[in-house]
Short mmCIF file of C-alpha atoms in Angstrom, two decimals:
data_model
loop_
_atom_site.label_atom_id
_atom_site.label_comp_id
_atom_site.label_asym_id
_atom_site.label_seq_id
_atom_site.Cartn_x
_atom_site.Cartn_y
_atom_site.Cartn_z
CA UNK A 741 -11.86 12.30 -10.86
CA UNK A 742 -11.75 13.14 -7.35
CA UNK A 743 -8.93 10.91 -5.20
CA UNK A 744 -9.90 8.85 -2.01
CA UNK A 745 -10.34 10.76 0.44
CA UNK A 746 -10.38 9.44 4.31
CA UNK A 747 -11.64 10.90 7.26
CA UNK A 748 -10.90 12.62 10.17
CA UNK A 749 -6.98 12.89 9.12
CA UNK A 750 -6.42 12.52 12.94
CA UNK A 751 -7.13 11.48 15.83
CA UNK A 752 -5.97 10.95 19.16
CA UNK A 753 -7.98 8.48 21.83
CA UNK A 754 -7.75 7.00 25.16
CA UNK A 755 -7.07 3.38 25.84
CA UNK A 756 -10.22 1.34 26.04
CA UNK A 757 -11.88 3.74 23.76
CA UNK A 758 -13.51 3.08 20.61
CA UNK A 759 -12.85 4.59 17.02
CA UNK A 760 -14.35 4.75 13.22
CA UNK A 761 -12.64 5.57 10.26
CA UNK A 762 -14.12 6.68 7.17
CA UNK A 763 -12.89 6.35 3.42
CA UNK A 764 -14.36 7.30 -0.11
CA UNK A 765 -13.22 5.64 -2.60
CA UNK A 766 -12.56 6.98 -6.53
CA UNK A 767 -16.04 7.58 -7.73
CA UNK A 768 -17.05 4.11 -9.93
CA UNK A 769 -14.48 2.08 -7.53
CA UNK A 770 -16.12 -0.62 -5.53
CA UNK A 771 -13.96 -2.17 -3.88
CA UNK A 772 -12.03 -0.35 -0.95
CA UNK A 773 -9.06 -2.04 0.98
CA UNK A 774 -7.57 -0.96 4.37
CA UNK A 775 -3.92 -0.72 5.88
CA UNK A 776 -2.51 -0.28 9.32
CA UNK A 777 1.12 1.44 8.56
CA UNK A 778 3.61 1.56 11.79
CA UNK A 779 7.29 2.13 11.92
CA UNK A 780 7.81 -1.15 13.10
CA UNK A 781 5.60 -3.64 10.82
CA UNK A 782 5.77 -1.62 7.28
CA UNK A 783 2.36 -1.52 5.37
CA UNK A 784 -0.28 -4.51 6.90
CA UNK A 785 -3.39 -5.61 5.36
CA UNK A 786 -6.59 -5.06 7.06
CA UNK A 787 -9.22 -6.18 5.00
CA UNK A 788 -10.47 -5.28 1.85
CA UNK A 789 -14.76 -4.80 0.82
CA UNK A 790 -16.07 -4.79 -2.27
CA UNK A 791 -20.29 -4.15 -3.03
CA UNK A 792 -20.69 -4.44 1.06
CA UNK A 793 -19.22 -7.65 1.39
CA UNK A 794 -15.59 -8.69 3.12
CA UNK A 795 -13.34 -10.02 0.89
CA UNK A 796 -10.19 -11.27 2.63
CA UNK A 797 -9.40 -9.98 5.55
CA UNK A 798 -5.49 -9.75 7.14
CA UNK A 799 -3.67 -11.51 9.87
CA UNK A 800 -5.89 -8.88 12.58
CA UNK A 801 -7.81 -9.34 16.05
CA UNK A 802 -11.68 -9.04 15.93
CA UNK A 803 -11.47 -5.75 17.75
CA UNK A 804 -10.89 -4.38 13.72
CA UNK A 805 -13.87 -4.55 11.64
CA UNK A 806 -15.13 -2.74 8.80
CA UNK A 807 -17.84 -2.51 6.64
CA UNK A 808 -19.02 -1.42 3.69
CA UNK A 809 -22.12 0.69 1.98
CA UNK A 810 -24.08 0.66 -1.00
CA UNK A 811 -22.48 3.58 -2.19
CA UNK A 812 -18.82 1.85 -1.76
CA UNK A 813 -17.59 4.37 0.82
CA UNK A 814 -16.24 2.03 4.02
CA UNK A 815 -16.23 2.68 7.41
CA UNK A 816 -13.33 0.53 9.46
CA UNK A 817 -13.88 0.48 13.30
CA UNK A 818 -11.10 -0.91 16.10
CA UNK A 819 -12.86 -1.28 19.54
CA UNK A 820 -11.01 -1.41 23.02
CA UNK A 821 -8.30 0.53 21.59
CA UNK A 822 -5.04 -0.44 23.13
CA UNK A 823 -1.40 1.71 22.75
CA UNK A 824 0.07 -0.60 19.88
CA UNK A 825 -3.44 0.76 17.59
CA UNK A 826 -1.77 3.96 17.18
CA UNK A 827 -1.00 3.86 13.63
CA UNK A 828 -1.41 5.85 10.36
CA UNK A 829 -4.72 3.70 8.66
CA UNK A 830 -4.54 4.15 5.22
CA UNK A 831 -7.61 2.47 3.02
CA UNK A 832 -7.16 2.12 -1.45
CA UNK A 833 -9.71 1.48 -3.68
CA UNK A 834 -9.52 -0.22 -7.18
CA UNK A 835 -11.87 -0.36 -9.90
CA UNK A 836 -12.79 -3.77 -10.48
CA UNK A 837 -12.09 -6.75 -12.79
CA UNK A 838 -9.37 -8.61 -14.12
CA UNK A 839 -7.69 -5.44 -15.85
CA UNK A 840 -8.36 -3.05 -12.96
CA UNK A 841 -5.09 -3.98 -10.44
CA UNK A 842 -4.11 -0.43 -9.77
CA UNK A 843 -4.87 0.54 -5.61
CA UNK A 844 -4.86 4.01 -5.00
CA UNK A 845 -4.38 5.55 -0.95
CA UNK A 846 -5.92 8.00 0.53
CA UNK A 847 -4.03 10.32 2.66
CA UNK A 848 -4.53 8.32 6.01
CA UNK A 849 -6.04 8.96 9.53
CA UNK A 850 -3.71 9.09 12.23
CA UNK A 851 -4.34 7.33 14.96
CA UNK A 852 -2.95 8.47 18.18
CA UNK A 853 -3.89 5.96 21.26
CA UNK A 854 -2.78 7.43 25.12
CA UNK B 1077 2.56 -17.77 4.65
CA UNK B 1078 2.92 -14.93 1.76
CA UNK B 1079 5.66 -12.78 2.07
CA UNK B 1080 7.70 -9.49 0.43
CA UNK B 1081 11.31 -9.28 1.21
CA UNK B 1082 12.71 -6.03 0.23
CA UNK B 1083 16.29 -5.04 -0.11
CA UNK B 1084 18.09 -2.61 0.67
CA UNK B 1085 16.63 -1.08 3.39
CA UNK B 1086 18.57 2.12 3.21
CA UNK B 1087 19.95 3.77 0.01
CA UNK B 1088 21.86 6.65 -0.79
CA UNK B 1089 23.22 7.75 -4.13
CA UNK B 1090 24.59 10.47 -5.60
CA UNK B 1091 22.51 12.73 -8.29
CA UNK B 1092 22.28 11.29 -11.40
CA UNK B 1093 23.30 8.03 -10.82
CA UNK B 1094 21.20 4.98 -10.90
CA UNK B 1095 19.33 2.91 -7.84
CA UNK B 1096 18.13 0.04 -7.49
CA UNK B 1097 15.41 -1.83 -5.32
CA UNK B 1098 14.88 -5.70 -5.06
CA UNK B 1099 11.90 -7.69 -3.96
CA UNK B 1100 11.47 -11.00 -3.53
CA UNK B 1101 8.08 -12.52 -3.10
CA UNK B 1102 7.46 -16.33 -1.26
CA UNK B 1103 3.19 -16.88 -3.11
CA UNK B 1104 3.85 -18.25 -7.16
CA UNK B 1105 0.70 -17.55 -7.99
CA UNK B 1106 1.42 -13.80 -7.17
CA UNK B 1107 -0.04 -12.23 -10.76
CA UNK B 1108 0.73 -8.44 -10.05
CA UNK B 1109 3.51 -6.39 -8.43
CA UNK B 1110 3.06 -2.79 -8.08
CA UNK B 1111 5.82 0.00 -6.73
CA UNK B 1112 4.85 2.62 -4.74
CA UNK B 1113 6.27 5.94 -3.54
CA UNK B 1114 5.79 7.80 -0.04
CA UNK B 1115 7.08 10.86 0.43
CA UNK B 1116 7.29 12.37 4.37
CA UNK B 1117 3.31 12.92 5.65
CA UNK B 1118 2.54 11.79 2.38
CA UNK B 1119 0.09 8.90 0.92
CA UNK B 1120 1.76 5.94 -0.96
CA UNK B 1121 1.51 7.21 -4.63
CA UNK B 1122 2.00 4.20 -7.48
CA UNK B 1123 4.28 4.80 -9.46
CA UNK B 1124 5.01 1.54 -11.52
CA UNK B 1125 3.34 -1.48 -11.74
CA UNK B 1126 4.20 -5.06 -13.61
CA UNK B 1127 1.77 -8.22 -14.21
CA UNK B 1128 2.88 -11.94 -14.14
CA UNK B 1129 2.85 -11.92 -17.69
CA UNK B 1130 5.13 -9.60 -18.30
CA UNK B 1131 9.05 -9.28 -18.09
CA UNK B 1132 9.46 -5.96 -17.76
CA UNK B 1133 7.80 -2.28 -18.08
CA UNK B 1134 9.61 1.21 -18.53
CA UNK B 1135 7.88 4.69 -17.59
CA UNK B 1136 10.65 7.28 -18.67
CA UNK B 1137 13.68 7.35 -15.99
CA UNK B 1138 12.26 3.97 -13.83
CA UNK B 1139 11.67 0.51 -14.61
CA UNK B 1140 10.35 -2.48 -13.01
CA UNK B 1141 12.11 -6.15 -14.11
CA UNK B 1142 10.26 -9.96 -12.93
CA UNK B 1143 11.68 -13.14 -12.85
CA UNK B 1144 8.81 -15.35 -12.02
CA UNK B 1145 11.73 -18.46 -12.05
CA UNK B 1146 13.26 -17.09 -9.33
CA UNK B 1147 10.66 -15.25 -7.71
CA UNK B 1148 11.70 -12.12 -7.88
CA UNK B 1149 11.38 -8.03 -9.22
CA UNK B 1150 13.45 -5.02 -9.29
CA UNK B 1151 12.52 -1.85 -9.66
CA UNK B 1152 15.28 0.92 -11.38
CA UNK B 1153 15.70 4.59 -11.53
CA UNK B 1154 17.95 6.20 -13.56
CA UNK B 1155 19.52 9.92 -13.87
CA UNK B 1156 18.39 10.34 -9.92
CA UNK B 1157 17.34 13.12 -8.64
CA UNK B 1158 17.01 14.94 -5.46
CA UNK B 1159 12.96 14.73 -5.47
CA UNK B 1160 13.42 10.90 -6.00
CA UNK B 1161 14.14 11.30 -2.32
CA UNK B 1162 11.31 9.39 -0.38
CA UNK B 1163 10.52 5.57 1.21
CA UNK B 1164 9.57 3.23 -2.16
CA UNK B 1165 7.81 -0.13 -1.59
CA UNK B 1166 7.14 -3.02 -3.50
CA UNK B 1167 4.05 -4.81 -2.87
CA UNK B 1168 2.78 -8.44 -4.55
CA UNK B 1169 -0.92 -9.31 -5.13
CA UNK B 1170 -2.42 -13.16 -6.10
CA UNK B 1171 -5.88 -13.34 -7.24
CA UNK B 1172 -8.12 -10.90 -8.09
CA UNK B 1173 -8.41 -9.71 -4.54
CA UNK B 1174 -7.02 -6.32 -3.56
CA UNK B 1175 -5.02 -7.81 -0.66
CA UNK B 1176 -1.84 -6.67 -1.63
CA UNK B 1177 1.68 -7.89 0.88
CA UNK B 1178 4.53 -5.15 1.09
CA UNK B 1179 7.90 -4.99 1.34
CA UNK B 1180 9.55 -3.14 3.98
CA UNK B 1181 10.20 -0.21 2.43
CA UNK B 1182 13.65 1.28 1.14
CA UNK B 1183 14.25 5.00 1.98
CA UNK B 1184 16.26 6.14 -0.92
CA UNK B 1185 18.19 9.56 -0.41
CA UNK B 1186 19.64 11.66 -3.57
CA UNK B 1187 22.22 13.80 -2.74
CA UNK B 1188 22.61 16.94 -4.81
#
């Protein structure tokens, strides 16, 4: 099987500015979580969507959201983009009941805010 | 709140000896615990993985240990070597949700 893959790898924006992310999960995963990764705060949870509905979502401002399509592939979006956004995002999908734990990443889209 | 504490932060052995990572997690009802490698530009890759129910797990040179008492796992690697080299995190999951909470990370260095 194919890996998740994520979409663009990077990116670089301007304060103010708007961005959406892309990820495609493991083909027969449905549910598809995301994570901000910085230096300074480790590995954060975003949210996580699973057939097009949030989850759970992490300790984030409204500016993230996400969503998620019928064909599992989820889109995350941060609006007003501020310097502390820039970030690698990584999103992991799972398969799905009580004996499917295992998250695998994508590679990540790096997000560069100036 | 849930929380991962992960010790040490830095770690730096010698090739072919062992290392080893602890984790300590705050949520009892946490149910899975998974370990995860990241190598430099690289994506977290899981490497090792343990469930509440379970004591321990081995995958050839690395092993994971849980003490659900005390609320907390390990993960082992023995015979280092130098591609061992990369940032390892432990992570802690409760439900069946896919929120998983990390640890900090440990940057483990294996000198030839």
């Amino acid at each position: 099987k194919a890996g998740v893959t994520q979409t663009p790898r990077y990116l670089i924006k301007t304060r103010g500015q708007q961005v959406t992310l892309s990820c495609s999960p493991i083909s027969g995963h449905r549910s598809v979580s995301w994570y901000q990764q910085t230096p300074g705060q480790g590995l954060q949870f975003l949210f996580e969507y699973f057939s097009e509905t949030q989850r759970n979502k992490g300790n984030f401002p409204g500016r993230f959201s996400g969503r998620q399509f019928s064909n599992s592939r989820s889109e995350m979006n941060v609006s007003t983009l501020e310097l502390g956004d820039s970030a690698l995002y990584l999103c992991a999908s799972r398969g799905t009941g009580t004996v499917n734990y295992e998250q695998y990443f994508g590679p990540g889209t790096r997000l560069t805010v100036t | 709140g849930e929380n991962v504490e992960q010790h040490p932060s830095t770690l730096s052995v010698q090739e072919g000896d062992s290392a080893v990572i602890k984790c300590t997690y705050s949520d009892s009802a946490s149910n899975y615990f998974p370990w995860y490698k990241q190598e430099l530009g690289k994506r977290p890759q899981l490497i090792i993985d343990i469930r509440s129910n379970v004591g321990e797990k081995k995958d050839q040179r690395i092993a994971v240990t849980l003490n659900k008492t005390a609320k907390h796992f390990s993960l082992h690697i023995t015979e280092t070597q130098p591609e061992d080299s990369a940032v390892y995190f432990c992570a802690a999951k409760t439900g069946n949700t896919g929120k998983l909470i990390f640890g900090q990370g440990t940057t483990l260095q294996v000198k030839p």
